[in-house]
CSV table of C-alpha atoms in Angstrom, one decimal:
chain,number,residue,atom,x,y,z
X,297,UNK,CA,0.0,0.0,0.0
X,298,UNK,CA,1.2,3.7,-0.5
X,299,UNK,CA,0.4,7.0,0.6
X,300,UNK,CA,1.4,10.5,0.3
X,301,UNK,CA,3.1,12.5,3.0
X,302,UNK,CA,4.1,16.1,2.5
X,303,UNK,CA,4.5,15.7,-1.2
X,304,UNK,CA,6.8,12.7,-0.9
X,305,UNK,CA,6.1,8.9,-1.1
X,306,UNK,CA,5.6,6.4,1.8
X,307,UNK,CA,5.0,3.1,1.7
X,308,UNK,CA,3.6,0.5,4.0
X,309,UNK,CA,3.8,-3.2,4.3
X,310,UNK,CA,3.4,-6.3,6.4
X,311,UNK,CA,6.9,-7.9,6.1
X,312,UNK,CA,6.0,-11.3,8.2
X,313,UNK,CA,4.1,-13.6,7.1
X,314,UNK,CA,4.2,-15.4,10.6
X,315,UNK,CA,2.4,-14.5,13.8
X,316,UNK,CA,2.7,-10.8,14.6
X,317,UNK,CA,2.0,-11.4,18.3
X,318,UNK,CA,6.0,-13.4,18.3
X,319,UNK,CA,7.5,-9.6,17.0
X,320,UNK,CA,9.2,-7.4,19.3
X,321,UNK,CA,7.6,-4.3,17.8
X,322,UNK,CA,4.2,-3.7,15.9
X,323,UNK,CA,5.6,-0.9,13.8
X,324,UNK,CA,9.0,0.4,12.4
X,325,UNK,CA,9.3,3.9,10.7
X,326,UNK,CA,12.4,3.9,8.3
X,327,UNK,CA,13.3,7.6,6.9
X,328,UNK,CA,15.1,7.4,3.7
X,329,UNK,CA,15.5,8.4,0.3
X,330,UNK,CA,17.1,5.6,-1.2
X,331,UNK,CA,14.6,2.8,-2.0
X,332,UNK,CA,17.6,0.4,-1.8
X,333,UNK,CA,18.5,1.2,1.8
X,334,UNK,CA,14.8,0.9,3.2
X,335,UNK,CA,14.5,-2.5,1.0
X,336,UNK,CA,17.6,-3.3,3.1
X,337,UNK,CA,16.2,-2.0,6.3
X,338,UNK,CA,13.2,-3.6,6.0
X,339,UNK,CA,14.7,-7.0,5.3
X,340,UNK,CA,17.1,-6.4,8.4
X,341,UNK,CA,14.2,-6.1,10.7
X,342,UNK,CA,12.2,-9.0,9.2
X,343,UNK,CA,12.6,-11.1,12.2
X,344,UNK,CA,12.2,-7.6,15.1
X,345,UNK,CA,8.7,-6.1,13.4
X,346,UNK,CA,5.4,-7.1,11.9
X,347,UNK,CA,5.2,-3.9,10.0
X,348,UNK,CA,7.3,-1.1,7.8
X,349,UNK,CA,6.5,2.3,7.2
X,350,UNK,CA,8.8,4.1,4.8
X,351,UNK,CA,9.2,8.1,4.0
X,352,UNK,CA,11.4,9.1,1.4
X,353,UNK,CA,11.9,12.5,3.0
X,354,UNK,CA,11.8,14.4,6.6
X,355,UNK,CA,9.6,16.6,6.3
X,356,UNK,CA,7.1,12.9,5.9
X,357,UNK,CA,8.9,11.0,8.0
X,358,UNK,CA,8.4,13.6,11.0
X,359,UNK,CA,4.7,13.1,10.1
X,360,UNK,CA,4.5,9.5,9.6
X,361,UNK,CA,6.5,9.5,13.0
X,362,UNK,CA,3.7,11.9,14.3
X,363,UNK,CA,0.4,10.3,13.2
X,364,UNK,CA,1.4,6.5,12.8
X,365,UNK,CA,3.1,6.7,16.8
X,366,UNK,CA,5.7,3.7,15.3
X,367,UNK,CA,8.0,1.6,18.1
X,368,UNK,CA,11.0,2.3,16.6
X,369,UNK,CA,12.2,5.1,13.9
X,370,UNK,CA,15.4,4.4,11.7
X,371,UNK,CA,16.4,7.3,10.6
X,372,UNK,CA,19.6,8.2,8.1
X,373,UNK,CA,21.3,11.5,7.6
X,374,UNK,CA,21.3,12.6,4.1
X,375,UNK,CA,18.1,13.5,3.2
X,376,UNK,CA,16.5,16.0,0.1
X,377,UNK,CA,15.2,18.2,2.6
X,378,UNK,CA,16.3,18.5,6.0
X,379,UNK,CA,19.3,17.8,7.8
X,380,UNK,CA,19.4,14.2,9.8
X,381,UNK,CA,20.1,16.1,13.2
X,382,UNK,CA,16.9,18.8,12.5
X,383,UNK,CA,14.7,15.4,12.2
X,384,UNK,CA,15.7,14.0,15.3
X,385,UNK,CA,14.8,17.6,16.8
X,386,UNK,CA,11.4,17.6,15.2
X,387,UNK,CA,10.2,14.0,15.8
X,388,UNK,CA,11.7,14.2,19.4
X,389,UNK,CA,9.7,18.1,20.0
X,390,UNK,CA,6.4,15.4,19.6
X,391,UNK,CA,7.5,11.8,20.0
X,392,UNK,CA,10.0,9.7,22.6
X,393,UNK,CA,10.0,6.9,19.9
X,394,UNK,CA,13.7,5.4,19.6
X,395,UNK,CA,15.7,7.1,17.1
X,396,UNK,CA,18.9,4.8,15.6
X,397,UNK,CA,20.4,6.9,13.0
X,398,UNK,CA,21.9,5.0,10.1
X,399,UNK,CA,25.1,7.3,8.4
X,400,UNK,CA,28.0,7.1,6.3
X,401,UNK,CA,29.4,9.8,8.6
X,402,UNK,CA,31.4,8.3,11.9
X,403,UNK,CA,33.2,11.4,14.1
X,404,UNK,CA,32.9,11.3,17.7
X,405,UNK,CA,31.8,15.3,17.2
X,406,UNK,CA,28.7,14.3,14.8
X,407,UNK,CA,27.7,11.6,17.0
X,408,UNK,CA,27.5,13.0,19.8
X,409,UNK,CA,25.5,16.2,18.0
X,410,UNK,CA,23.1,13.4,16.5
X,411,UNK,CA,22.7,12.0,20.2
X,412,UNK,CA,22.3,15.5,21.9
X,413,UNK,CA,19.9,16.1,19.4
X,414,UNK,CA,17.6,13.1,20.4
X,415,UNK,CA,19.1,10.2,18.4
X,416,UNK,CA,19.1,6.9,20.7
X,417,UNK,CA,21.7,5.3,18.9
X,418,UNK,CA,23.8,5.4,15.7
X,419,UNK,CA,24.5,2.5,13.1
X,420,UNK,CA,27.4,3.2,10.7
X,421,UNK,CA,26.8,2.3,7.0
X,422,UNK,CA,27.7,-0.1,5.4
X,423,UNK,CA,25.4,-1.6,8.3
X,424,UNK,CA,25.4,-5.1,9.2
X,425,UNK,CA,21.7,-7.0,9.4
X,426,UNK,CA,22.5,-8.5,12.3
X,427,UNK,CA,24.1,-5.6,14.6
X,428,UNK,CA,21.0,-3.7,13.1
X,429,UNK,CA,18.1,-5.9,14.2
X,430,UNK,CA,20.2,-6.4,18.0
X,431,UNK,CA,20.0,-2.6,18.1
X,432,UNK,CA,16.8,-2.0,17.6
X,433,UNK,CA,15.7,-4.8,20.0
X,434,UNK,CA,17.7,-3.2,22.5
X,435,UNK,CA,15.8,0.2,21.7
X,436,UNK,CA,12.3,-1.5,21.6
X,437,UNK,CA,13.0,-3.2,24.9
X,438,UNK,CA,14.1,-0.2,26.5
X,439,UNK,CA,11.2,1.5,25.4
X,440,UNK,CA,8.7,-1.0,27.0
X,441,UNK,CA,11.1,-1.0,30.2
X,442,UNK,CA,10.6,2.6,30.4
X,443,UNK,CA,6.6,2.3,29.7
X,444,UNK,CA,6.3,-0.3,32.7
X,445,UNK,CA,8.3,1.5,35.0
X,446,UNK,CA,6.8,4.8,34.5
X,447,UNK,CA,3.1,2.8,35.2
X,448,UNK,CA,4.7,1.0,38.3
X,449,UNK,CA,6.7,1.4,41.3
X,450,UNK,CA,8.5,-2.5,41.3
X,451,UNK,CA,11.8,-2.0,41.9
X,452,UNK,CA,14.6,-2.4,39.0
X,453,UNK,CA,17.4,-5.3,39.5
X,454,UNK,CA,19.9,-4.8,37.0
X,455,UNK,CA,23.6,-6.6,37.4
X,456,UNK,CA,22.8,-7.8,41.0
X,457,UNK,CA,21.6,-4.4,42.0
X,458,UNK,CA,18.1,-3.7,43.2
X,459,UNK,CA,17.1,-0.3,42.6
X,460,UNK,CA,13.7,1.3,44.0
X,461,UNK,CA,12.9,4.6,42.3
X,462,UNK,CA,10.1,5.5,44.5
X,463,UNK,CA,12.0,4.8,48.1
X,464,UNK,CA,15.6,6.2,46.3
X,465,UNK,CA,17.2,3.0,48.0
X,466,UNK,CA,19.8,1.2,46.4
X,467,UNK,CA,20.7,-2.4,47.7
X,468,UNK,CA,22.9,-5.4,46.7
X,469,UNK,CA,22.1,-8.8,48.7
X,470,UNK,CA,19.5,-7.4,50.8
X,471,UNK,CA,22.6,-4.6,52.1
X,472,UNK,CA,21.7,-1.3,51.7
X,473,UNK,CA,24.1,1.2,49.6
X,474,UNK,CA,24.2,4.7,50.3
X,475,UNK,CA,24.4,7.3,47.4
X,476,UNK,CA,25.0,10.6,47.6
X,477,UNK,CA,22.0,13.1,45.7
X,478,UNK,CA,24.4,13.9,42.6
X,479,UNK,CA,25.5,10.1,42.6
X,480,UNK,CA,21.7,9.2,43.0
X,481,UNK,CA,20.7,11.4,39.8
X,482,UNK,CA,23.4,9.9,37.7
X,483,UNK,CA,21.8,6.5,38.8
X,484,UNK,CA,18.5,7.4,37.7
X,485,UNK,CA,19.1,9.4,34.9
X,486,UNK,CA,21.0,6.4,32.8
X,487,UNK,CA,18.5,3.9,34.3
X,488,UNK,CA,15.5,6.0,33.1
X,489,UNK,CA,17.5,6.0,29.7
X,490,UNK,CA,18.2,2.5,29.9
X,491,UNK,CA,19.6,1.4,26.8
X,492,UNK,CA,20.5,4.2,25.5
X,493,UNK,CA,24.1,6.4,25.5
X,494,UNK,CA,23.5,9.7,27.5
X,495,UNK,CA,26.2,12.6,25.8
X,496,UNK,CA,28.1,14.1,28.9
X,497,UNK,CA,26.1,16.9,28.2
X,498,UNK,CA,23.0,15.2,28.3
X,499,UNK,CA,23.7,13.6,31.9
X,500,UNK,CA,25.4,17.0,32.9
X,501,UNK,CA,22.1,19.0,31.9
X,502,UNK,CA,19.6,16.4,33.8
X,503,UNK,CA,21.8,16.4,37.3
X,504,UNK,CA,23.4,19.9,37.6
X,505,UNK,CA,20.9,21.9,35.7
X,506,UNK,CA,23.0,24.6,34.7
X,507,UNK,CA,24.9,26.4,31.7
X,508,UNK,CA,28.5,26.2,32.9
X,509,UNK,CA,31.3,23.6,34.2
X,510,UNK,CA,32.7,20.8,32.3
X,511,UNK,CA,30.5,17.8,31.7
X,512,UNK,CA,33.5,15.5,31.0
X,513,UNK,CA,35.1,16.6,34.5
X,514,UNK,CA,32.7,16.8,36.9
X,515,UNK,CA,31.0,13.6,35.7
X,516,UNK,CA,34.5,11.3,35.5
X,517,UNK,CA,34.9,12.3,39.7
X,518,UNK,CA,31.3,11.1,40.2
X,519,UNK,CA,31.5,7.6,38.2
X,520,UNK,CA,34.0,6.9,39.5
X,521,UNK,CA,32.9,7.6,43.0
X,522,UNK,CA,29.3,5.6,42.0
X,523,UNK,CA,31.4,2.7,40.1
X,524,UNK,CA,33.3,2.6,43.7
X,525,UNK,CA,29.9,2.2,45.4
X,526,UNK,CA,27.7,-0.2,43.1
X,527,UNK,CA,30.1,-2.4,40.8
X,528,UNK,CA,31.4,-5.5,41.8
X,529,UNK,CA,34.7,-4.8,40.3
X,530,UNK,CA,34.5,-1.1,39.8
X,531,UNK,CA,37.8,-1.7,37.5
X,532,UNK,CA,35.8,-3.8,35.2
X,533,UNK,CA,32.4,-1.9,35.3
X,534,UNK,CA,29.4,-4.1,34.0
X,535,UNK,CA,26.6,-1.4,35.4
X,536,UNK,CA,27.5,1.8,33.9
X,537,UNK,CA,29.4,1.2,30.6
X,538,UNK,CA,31.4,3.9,29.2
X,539,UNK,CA,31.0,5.2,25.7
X,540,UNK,CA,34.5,6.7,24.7
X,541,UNK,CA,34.4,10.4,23.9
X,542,UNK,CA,30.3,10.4,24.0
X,543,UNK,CA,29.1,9.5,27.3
X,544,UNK,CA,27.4,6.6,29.5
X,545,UNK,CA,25.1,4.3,29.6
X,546,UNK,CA,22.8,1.5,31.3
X,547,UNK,CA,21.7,-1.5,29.4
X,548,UNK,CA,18.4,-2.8,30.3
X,549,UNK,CA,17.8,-4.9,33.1
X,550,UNK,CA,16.6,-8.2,31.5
């Protein structure tokens, strides 16, 4: 089936012919101009979705992303009409769908830009199907995580920990841990973005608040202070994993 968006084609398809019910999201978004990459795309997450939207363009993809609320948006850079970054802007101004961005372009700088933006996460092209599909499961399940939590108050376990957002305890083996406020808003901030790399500006923003300092410095004193506190080998973290030159991050508890 096809339908017009702002001007530009998008197309939509069941890509499964098996039960629906057994994929990890009902509907993935791919923004992109070149019908080759979305055939790729679309053949990538074969076993992750039931359904494909496609928009050739931004401008349609930010209103597919809008009005067809998909589980997952893949998104890549070089589009007709709008810059990569300014869609992530748009689509995240209405939507907290998961964003992987799928570029040619690999620098530390326009990652972290992409991510700052709202991007989620970032696949380099030439892509491989199966790092692709594993990404966007981790993005759909951190997604749901995020949905049950914010419509519950069970505690989260993640890598032996037992966290309890509501109560602001942290305990391992029934042993309570004390955090500090800052080193509790780190904690929180990466778990409620589970999945996901946080920019040190990002985390910097969300715990300090404020327009001046460096990210880098005053967050490397206070993970390592936290990695001290929670990790079993705080050497070998397996909690907070660092992305090098970007940020941190939390993978979902599973």
């Amino acid at each position: 089936m096809t339908n017009s968006l702002g001007g530009m084609v998008m197309e939509r398809g069941t890509i499964s012919p098996g039960d629906s019910s057994m994929a990890d999201a009902d509907l993935v978004l791919v923004i992109d101009d070149e019908p080759q990459i979305r055939l790729a795309v679309r053949d990538a997450l074969r076993d992750v979705t039931s359904r494909v939207d496609e928009a050739a363009s931004g401008s349609s993809g930010v209103d597919a992303a809008t009005s067809g609320r998909p589980d997952l948006v893949v998104l890549d850079l070089g589009l007709p009409d709008m810059a990569g970054a300014e869609v992530c802007r748009q689509i995240r101004r209405r939507s907290a769908v998961p964003i992987i961005v799928l570029s040619a372009r690999h620098s530390e700088h326009e990652k972290v830009d992409l991510l700052n933006a709202g991007a989620d996460d970032y696949v380099t092209k030439p892509f491989s199907v199966l790092e692709l599909a594993a990404r966007a499961r981790a993005q759909i399940r951190r997604a749901k995580t995020m949905a049950a939590a914010a419509g519950g108050a069970a505690p989260v376990a993640i890598g032996g920990l037992l966290v309890d957002t509501i109560s602001r305890r942290v305990s391992r083996d029934g042993v309570q841990i004390h955090l500090t406020p800052i080193e509790w808003q780190i904690l929180s901030t990466l778990l409620a973005a589970a999945g996901r790399t946080l920019t040190h500006q990002q985390i910097f923003d969300a715990v300090w608040g404020r327009e001046f300092g460096s990210p880098q410095q005053y967050l490397r004193v206070h993970i390592t202070n936290l990695r001290r506190k929670i990790e079993l080998d705080p050497a070998s973290p397996q909690i907070i994993i660092t992305e090098p030159g970007v940020g941190y991050r939390i993978d979902p508890p599973r």
